[in-house]
Amino acid sequence: MNSIKSSLQVIVLLGIVITLSGCWDNKDINHRTLPLVMAITKQNDEYKVILQDPELDQNTIKMNLISQTGKTISQAVDKISMNKEKQIDLFHIKVILIEKKLAQQGLKDIIAGFMRNGEISLKAYVVICDEEIEKYLANEKKTTVPKQAFVYDFFEKNAGWNPQIARAQIWQIYRSIYSYTNDIAIPIIKSGQSSPCDYIGSSVIKNGKMVEQITSDETLLYNAFNKESTQGKIEVMDHASVLIVSNSMKYNSELVDNKPYMHTQIKLKVVVLETKGNPSQTLIIQELEKLITERFQMLFSKIQKSEADILGIGQRFRTIIPRKDLQNWRTEYYPQLKMDLQFHTDIQNEGLIKMRSK
């Protein structure tokens, strides 16, 4: 009996020791560097990686820049870590800034590397910088705007995001690179005069490479087509300005003589903010629908010419086109696509002043 009791005590003690040893390699947060932003460019044939390193200084946070070069991004980060007294923890990175010239060369290897190593969250946003990365980061430090997480908040829905701003996470870009029928748009920024960054539109990414650029207004339609809410966008016409409060979409796709046709209806609910003179509801609706239709035609012309399907139209034909032919969607079907797009507007609120219906 005593031997059984002694054996049980030994087993319990061993269990406690094994449990305690499970955290042997954990490091205190004071011994880790937690960058929020990673910037990537290329010098000659090497990647240059810059990390924004937050540092507490007399109850304020300073953003230090630390950089290294390497044949790979991992090697550059390893060099940074080697020269730091703290461990570099990349999992807290929220935004990855990539210089425009590098995006034009291609992002396939960079995105595949992030997917493979698992050190960076796959939900981190990727952003294109339309100037030299170091110049942008230097200008950001000069602004008086609190910038501990400014770039991240700029794209976060619960903070500063607006419906005409594209958002692209690592996993979404990776998916688009290996998709036959769905490309993606990545936001483009540059340094601003009174704020850390100015949003100037979106880069059109096809097979991981930037092939075109669209405006912020065209990005609004891209978001609407991809079922992102356009709530909060203000449109200004000749006789009025309106606020979009909701949007919905219906579509019908078909093949006619092996050519793709798509009929789409987008419904907008708007609130009238301001008017010039005394325009009727009919006139305001006509002006709004004409403005957005012309904008869409410009957007569609750009992306169809570059064979980049950022609207994901090919997704609507996956059950119609034989699977073996889907790999030819961008080159054979997409250039022949005919799009019939109609906007229908419903004025939800015209304010305290009643308007003429016609």
Short mmCIF file of C-alpha atoms in Angstrom, two decimals:
data_model
loop_
_atom_site.label_atom_id
_atom_site.label_comp_id
_atom_site.label_asym_id
_atom_site.label_seq_id
_atom_site.Cartn_x
_atom_site.Cartn_y
_atom_site.Cartn_z
CA MET A 1 0.00 0.00 0.00
CA ASN A 2 2.80 2.39 0.91
CA SER A 3 4.62 1.58 -2.34
CA ILE A 4 1.49 2.42 -4.36
CA LYS A 5 1.08 5.71 -2.46
CA SER A 6 4.74 6.58 -3.04
CA SER A 7 4.39 5.81 -6.76
CA LEU A 8 1.34 8.10 -7.03
CA GLN A 9 3.23 10.92 -5.31
CA VAL A 10 6.14 10.53 -7.76
CA ILE A 11 3.75 10.61 -10.74
CA VAL A 12 2.04 13.78 -9.43
CA LEU A 13 5.39 15.49 -8.84
CA LEU A 14 6.59 14.56 -12.34
CA GLY A 15 3.36 15.94 -13.79
CA ILE A 16 3.87 19.25 -11.98
CA VAL A 17 7.49 19.50 -13.19
CA ILE A 18 6.53 18.73 -16.81
CA THR A 19 3.73 21.35 -16.70
CA LEU A 20 6.02 24.02 -15.30
CA SER A 21 8.67 23.33 -17.92
CA GLY A 22 6.19 24.07 -20.73
CA CYS A 23 6.99 27.79 -20.57
CA TRP A 24 10.74 27.50 -20.25
CA ASP A 25 11.44 29.43 -23.45
CA ASN A 26 8.99 32.33 -22.85
CA LYS A 27 10.53 35.78 -22.73
CA ASP A 28 9.29 38.69 -20.69
CA ILE A 29 7.63 41.43 -22.77
CA ASN A 30 10.37 43.83 -21.60
CA HIS A 31 12.87 41.64 -23.46
CA ARG A 32 10.98 41.72 -26.75
CA THR A 33 10.71 44.33 -29.52
CA LEU A 34 7.16 44.55 -30.91
CA PRO A 35 7.21 46.49 -34.21
CA LEU A 36 3.85 47.50 -35.69
CA VAL A 37 5.03 48.40 -39.20
CA MET A 38 7.46 46.68 -41.57
CA ALA A 39 8.67 48.49 -44.69
CA ILE A 40 10.29 46.65 -47.60
CA THR A 41 12.24 47.93 -50.58
CA LYS A 42 15.06 46.66 -52.74
CA GLN A 43 18.63 47.89 -53.14
CA ASN A 44 20.44 46.29 -56.07
CA ASP A 45 19.65 42.59 -55.64
CA GLU A 46 19.00 42.70 -51.89
CA TYR A 47 15.90 43.41 -49.85
CA LYS A 48 16.02 46.27 -47.38
CA VAL A 49 13.75 45.81 -44.36
CA ILE A 50 12.88 48.69 -42.04
CA LEU A 51 11.01 48.16 -38.77
CA GLN A 52 9.28 50.83 -36.72
CA ASP A 53 10.45 50.06 -33.21
CA PRO A 54 8.25 51.63 -30.47
CA GLU A 55 10.22 52.78 -27.42
CA LEU A 56 8.87 54.25 -24.19
CA ASP A 57 10.61 57.52 -23.30
CA GLN A 58 9.38 59.51 -20.28
CA ASN A 59 5.75 58.42 -20.62
CA THR A 60 5.73 59.00 -24.40
CA ILE A 61 6.27 56.53 -27.23
CA LYS A 62 9.01 57.21 -29.77
CA MET A 63 9.11 55.35 -33.08
CA ASN A 64 12.68 54.38 -33.91
CA LEU A 65 13.62 53.06 -37.34
CA ILE A 66 15.94 50.06 -37.55
CA SER A 67 16.96 48.55 -40.87
CA GLN A 68 19.14 45.92 -42.51
CA THR A 69 19.60 44.37 -45.93
CA GLY A 70 19.69 40.74 -46.98
CA LYS A 71 19.25 38.38 -49.90
CA THR A 72 15.92 37.46 -48.31
CA ILE A 73 13.56 39.28 -45.96
CA SER A 74 14.21 36.66 -43.27
CA GLN A 75 17.95 37.28 -43.49
CA ALA A 76 17.48 41.05 -43.14
CA VAL A 77 15.24 40.55 -40.07
CA ASP A 78 17.80 38.12 -38.61
CA LYS A 79 20.51 40.78 -38.95
CA ILE A 80 18.30 43.31 -37.15
CA SER A 81 17.69 40.81 -34.35
CA MET A 82 21.40 40.00 -34.09
CA ASN A 83 22.22 43.65 -33.36
CA LYS A 84 19.38 44.17 -30.86
CA GLU A 85 19.46 43.47 -27.14
CA LYS A 86 15.83 42.29 -27.41
CA GLN A 87 14.12 39.58 -29.41
CA ILE A 88 12.27 40.79 -32.54
CA ASP A 89 8.63 39.61 -32.39
CA LEU A 90 7.04 40.03 -35.83
CA PHE A 91 3.62 38.62 -34.99
CA HIS A 92 2.40 42.05 -33.83
CA ILE A 93 3.08 43.70 -37.21
CA LYS A 94 -0.14 45.28 -38.45
CA VAL A 95 0.95 46.91 -41.74
CA ILE A 96 3.55 45.97 -44.35
CA LEU A 97 4.66 48.88 -46.55
CA ILE A 98 6.09 47.91 -49.94
CA GLU A 99 7.73 50.38 -52.30
CA LYS A 100 5.89 50.84 -55.61
CA LYS A 101 8.81 49.84 -57.84
CA LEU A 102 9.05 46.54 -55.95
CA ALA A 103 5.31 45.92 -56.42
CA GLN A 104 5.75 46.48 -60.16
CA GLN A 105 8.50 43.84 -60.19
CA GLY A 106 6.25 41.38 -58.33
CA LEU A 107 5.13 40.41 -54.83
CA LYS A 108 4.83 36.66 -55.34
CA ASP A 109 8.03 35.67 -53.51
CA ILE A 110 7.42 38.12 -50.65
CA ILE A 111 3.84 36.98 -50.01
CA ALA A 112 4.78 33.30 -50.33
CA GLY A 113 7.54 33.85 -47.76
CA PHE A 114 5.10 35.38 -45.26
CA MET A 115 2.68 32.49 -45.77
CA ARG A 116 5.44 29.93 -45.32
CA ASN A 117 7.26 31.14 -42.21
CA GLY A 118 4.21 32.05 -40.09
CA GLU A 119 6.07 34.73 -38.11
CA ILE A 120 3.78 37.52 -39.33
CA SER A 121 0.01 37.47 -38.91
CA LEU A 122 -1.70 36.65 -42.21
CA LYS A 123 -4.26 39.35 -41.35
CA ALA A 124 -1.64 42.11 -41.59
CA TYR A 125 -2.50 44.75 -44.20
CA VAL A 126 -0.25 45.24 -47.25
CA VAL A 127 0.13 48.81 -48.53
CA ILE A 128 2.01 50.22 -51.54
CA CYS A 129 4.15 53.34 -50.96
CA ASP A 130 4.31 55.73 -53.92
CA GLU A 131 7.69 57.17 -52.97
CA GLU A 132 10.96 56.03 -51.47
CA ILE A 133 10.18 54.13 -48.29
CA GLU A 134 12.84 55.88 -46.23
CA LYS A 135 11.59 59.30 -47.37
CA TYR A 136 8.04 58.38 -46.40
CA LEU A 137 9.05 57.13 -42.95
CA ALA A 138 11.25 60.20 -42.37
CA ASN A 139 8.35 62.52 -43.25
CA GLU A 140 6.04 60.54 -40.99
CA LYS A 141 8.31 61.21 -38.02
CA LYS A 142 8.10 64.97 -38.66
CA THR A 143 4.32 65.20 -38.36
CA THR A 144 2.63 66.20 -35.11
CA VAL A 145 -0.11 63.57 -35.52
CA PRO A 146 0.14 60.72 -32.96
CA LYS A 147 1.53 57.91 -35.09
CA GLN A 148 2.00 54.93 -32.83
CA ALA A 149 -0.57 53.00 -34.90
CA PHE A 150 -1.65 55.67 -37.40
CA VAL A 151 -1.07 53.68 -40.59
CA TYR A 152 -2.89 50.67 -39.13
CA ASP A 153 -5.85 52.79 -37.96
CA PHE A 154 -6.03 54.32 -41.44
CA PHE A 155 -7.19 50.92 -42.76
CA GLU A 156 -9.05 49.64 -39.72
CA LYS A 157 -12.87 49.70 -40.05
CA ASN A 158 -13.37 50.69 -36.42
CA ALA A 159 -10.96 53.62 -36.75
CA GLY A 160 -10.18 55.75 -39.80
CA TRP A 161 -11.21 53.55 -42.75
CA ASN A 162 -13.42 55.06 -45.47
CA PRO A 163 -15.34 53.12 -48.15
CA GLN A 164 -13.18 54.45 -51.01
CA ILE A 165 -10.05 52.92 -49.45
CA ALA A 166 -9.01 49.41 -50.52
CA ARG A 167 -7.86 46.90 -47.92
CA ALA A 168 -5.69 43.88 -48.69
CA GLN A 169 -4.46 41.35 -46.17
CA ILE A 170 -1.59 38.89 -46.75
CA TRP A 171 -3.83 35.84 -47.12
CA GLN A 172 -6.09 37.62 -49.61
CA ILE A 173 -3.15 38.57 -51.84
CA TYR A 174 -1.81 35.02 -51.68
CA ARG A 175 -5.22 33.68 -52.71
CA SER A 176 -5.42 36.08 -55.67
CA ILE A 177 -1.95 35.08 -56.94
CA TYR A 178 -3.05 31.47 -57.36
CA SER A 179 -6.61 32.15 -58.49
CA TYR A 180 -7.68 31.91 -62.14
CA THR A 181 -10.63 34.23 -61.67
CA ASN A 182 -9.95 36.77 -58.94
CA ASP A 183 -7.31 39.51 -58.69
CA ILE A 184 -6.97 42.18 -56.00
CA ALA A 185 -6.42 45.91 -55.40
CA ILE A 186 -3.88 47.14 -52.83
CA PRO A 187 -4.05 50.71 -51.42
CA ILE A 188 -1.39 53.26 -52.39
CA ILE A 189 -0.23 56.00 -50.03
CA LYS A 190 2.42 58.70 -49.86
CA SER A 191 3.52 61.17 -47.21
CA GLY A 192 1.10 64.05 -46.58
CA GLN A 193 1.59 67.69 -45.71
CA SER A 194 -0.40 67.73 -42.47
CA SER A 195 -0.82 64.02 -41.75
CA PRO A 196 1.44 60.97 -41.90
CA CYS A 197 -0.05 59.76 -45.18
CA ASP A 198 -2.21 60.69 -48.15
CA TYR A 199 -4.31 58.01 -49.84
CA ILE A 200 -4.02 58.34 -53.63
CA GLY A 201 -5.85 55.27 -54.94
CA SER A 202 -5.18 51.58 -55.43
CA SER A 203 -2.75 49.41 -57.34
CA VAL A 204 -4.24 46.65 -59.47
CA ILE A 205 -2.41 43.39 -58.73
CA LYS A 206 -2.48 40.59 -61.31
CA ASN A 207 -0.64 37.34 -60.55
CA GLY A 208 1.17 39.16 -57.76
CA LYS A 209 2.41 42.05 -59.94
CA MET A 210 1.18 45.65 -60.15
CA VAL A 211 -0.18 46.25 -63.66
CA GLU A 212 -2.49 49.28 -63.28
CA GLN A 213 -3.56 52.04 -60.90
CA ILE A 214 -7.10 53.23 -60.12
CA THR A 215 -8.41 56.30 -58.33
CA SER A 216 -10.08 56.43 -54.91
CA ASP A 217 -13.49 56.98 -56.55
CA GLU A 218 -12.96 53.90 -58.73
CA THR A 219 -11.90 51.99 -55.63
CA LEU A 220 -15.34 52.74 -54.14
CA LEU A 221 -16.91 50.76 -56.99
CA TYR A 222 -14.37 47.99 -56.50
CA ASN A 223 -15.42 47.76 -52.84
CA ALA A 224 -19.12 47.81 -53.74
CA PHE A 225 -18.66 45.04 -56.30
CA ASN A 226 -16.86 42.95 -53.70
CA LYS A 227 -19.76 43.46 -51.25
CA GLU A 228 -17.92 45.94 -49.03
CA SER A 229 -20.24 48.57 -47.61
CA THR A 230 -20.01 51.99 -49.26
CA GLN A 231 -21.79 53.62 -46.32
CA GLY A 232 -20.41 57.05 -45.54
CA LYS A 233 -19.18 58.06 -49.00
CA ILE A 234 -20.27 61.53 -50.10
CA GLU A 235 -20.91 62.12 -53.80
CA VAL A 236 -21.00 65.67 -55.15
CA MET A 237 -22.94 66.46 -58.35
CA ASP A 238 -23.87 69.66 -60.14
CA HIS A 239 -27.03 70.30 -58.14
CA ALA A 240 -26.61 68.35 -54.91
CA SER A 241 -24.36 66.30 -52.67
CA VAL A 242 -25.57 63.02 -51.19
CA LEU A 243 -24.40 60.55 -48.57
CA ILE A 244 -24.52 56.84 -49.43
CA VAL A 245 -26.02 54.96 -46.49
CA SER A 246 -26.22 51.44 -47.95
CA ASN A 247 -25.72 49.41 -51.11
CA SER A 248 -26.71 45.99 -52.45
CA MET A 249 -26.04 44.08 -55.67
CA LYS A 250 -27.78 41.50 -57.85
CA TYR A 251 -26.26 39.89 -60.91
CA ASN A 252 -26.96 37.37 -63.66
CA SER A 253 -24.15 35.79 -65.68
CA GLU A 254 -24.35 33.69 -68.86
CA LEU A 255 -22.37 32.44 -71.85
CA VAL A 256 -23.68 33.29 -75.33
CA ASP A 257 -21.75 31.71 -78.20
CA ASN A 258 -18.99 31.01 -75.67
CA LYS A 259 -18.73 34.72 -74.81
CA PRO A 260 -19.42 35.91 -71.24
CA TYR A 261 -22.23 38.35 -70.51
CA MET A 262 -23.06 39.80 -67.12
CA HIS A 263 -26.08 41.84 -66.10
CA THR A 264 -25.67 43.64 -62.78
CA GLN A 265 -27.91 45.88 -60.69
CA ILE A 266 -26.51 47.92 -57.83
CA LYS A 267 -29.01 49.60 -55.53
CA LEU A 268 -27.98 52.65 -53.56
CA LYS A 269 -29.78 54.27 -50.66
CA VAL A 270 -28.76 57.89 -50.16
CA VAL A 271 -29.45 60.90 -47.99
CA VAL A 272 -29.47 64.40 -49.48
CA LEU A 273 -27.00 66.67 -47.68
CA GLU A 274 -26.90 69.88 -49.72
CA THR A 275 -28.55 71.28 -52.82
CA LYS A 276 -27.92 74.13 -55.24
CA GLY A 277 -31.13 75.93 -56.10
CA ASN A 278 -34.23 73.77 -55.94
CA PRO A 279 -33.49 70.54 -57.85
CA SER A 280 -36.04 67.73 -57.99
CA GLN A 281 -35.48 64.20 -56.68
CA THR A 282 -35.52 62.94 -60.27
CA LEU A 283 -32.73 65.31 -61.30
CA ILE A 284 -30.54 64.37 -58.33
CA ILE A 285 -31.02 60.65 -59.04
CA GLN A 286 -30.22 61.13 -62.74
CA GLU A 287 -27.04 63.06 -61.97
CA LEU A 288 -25.87 60.52 -59.40
CA GLU A 289 -26.51 57.48 -61.60
CA LYS A 290 -24.85 59.12 -64.60
CA LEU A 291 -21.78 60.05 -62.52
CA ILE A 292 -21.31 56.56 -61.10
CA THR A 293 -22.05 54.80 -64.42
CA GLU A 294 -19.39 56.84 -66.25
CA ARG A 295 -16.94 56.16 -63.42
CA PHE A 296 -17.58 52.43 -63.62
CA GLN A 297 -17.07 52.43 -67.39
CA MET A 298 -13.65 54.06 -66.91
CA LEU A 299 -12.74 51.53 -64.20
CA PHE A 300 -13.87 48.54 -66.24
CA SER A 301 -12.01 49.78 -69.32
CA LYS A 302 -8.76 49.98 -67.32
CA ILE A 303 -8.95 46.58 -65.71
CA GLN A 304 -10.25 44.73 -68.78
CA LYS A 305 -7.40 46.15 -70.87
CA SER A 306 -4.85 44.95 -68.29
CA GLU A 307 -6.64 41.55 -68.00
CA ALA A 308 -6.86 41.98 -64.23
CA ASP A 309 -10.16 40.81 -62.74
CA ILE A 310 -10.18 42.70 -59.43
CA LEU A 311 -14.00 42.72 -59.46
CA GLY A 312 -13.97 38.93 -59.23
CA ILE A 313 -16.34 38.63 -62.21
CA GLY A 314 -14.78 35.30 -63.14
CA GLN A 315 -16.06 33.92 -59.84
CA ARG A 316 -19.60 34.27 -61.21
CA PHE A 317 -18.74 32.03 -64.18
CA ARG A 318 -17.07 29.18 -62.28
CA THR A 319 -20.20 27.03 -62.55
CA ILE A 320 -20.73 27.92 -66.22
CA ILE A 321 -17.25 27.59 -67.76
CA PRO A 322 -15.71 24.08 -67.69
CA ARG A 323 -13.06 23.79 -65.00
CA LYS A 324 -10.33 22.92 -67.51
CA ASP A 325 -10.97 26.23 -69.30
CA LEU A 326 -11.01 28.46 -66.20
CA GLN A 327 -7.23 28.90 -66.37
CA ASN A 328 -7.84 30.81 -69.62
CA TRP A 329 -10.38 33.18 -68.05
CA ARG A 330 -8.12 36.26 -68.06
CA THR A 331 -6.75 35.79 -71.59
CA GLU A 332 -9.70 34.34 -73.55
CA TYR A 333 -13.00 35.03 -71.80
CA TYR A 334 -12.41 38.22 -69.79
CA PRO A 335 -11.33 40.42 -72.76
CA GLN A 336 -14.62 39.50 -74.52
CA LEU A 337 -16.82 40.11 -71.49
CA LYS A 338 -19.83 42.38 -72.04
CA MET A 339 -21.07 44.11 -68.92
CA ASP A 340 -24.53 45.59 -68.50
CA LEU A 341 -24.46 47.57 -65.25
CA GLN A 342 -27.41 49.54 -63.93
CA PHE A 343 -27.59 51.70 -60.82
CA HIS A 344 -30.88 52.26 -59.01
CA THR A 345 -31.03 55.01 -56.40
CA ASP A 346 -33.47 55.46 -53.57
CA ILE A 347 -33.46 58.76 -51.66
CA GLN A 348 -34.11 57.81 -48.03
CA ASN A 349 -34.07 61.26 -46.51
CA GLU A 350 -34.15 64.71 -48.05
CA GLY A 351 -33.82 66.67 -44.81
CA LEU A 352 -36.28 69.10 -43.27
CA ILE A 353 -36.84 70.91 -46.55
CA LYS A 354 -39.18 69.03 -48.91
CA MET A 355 -38.10 68.64 -52.53
CA ARG A 356 -39.97 68.44 -55.78
CA SER A 357 -40.43 64.87 -57.01
CA LYS A 358 -40.00 65.83 -60.69
#
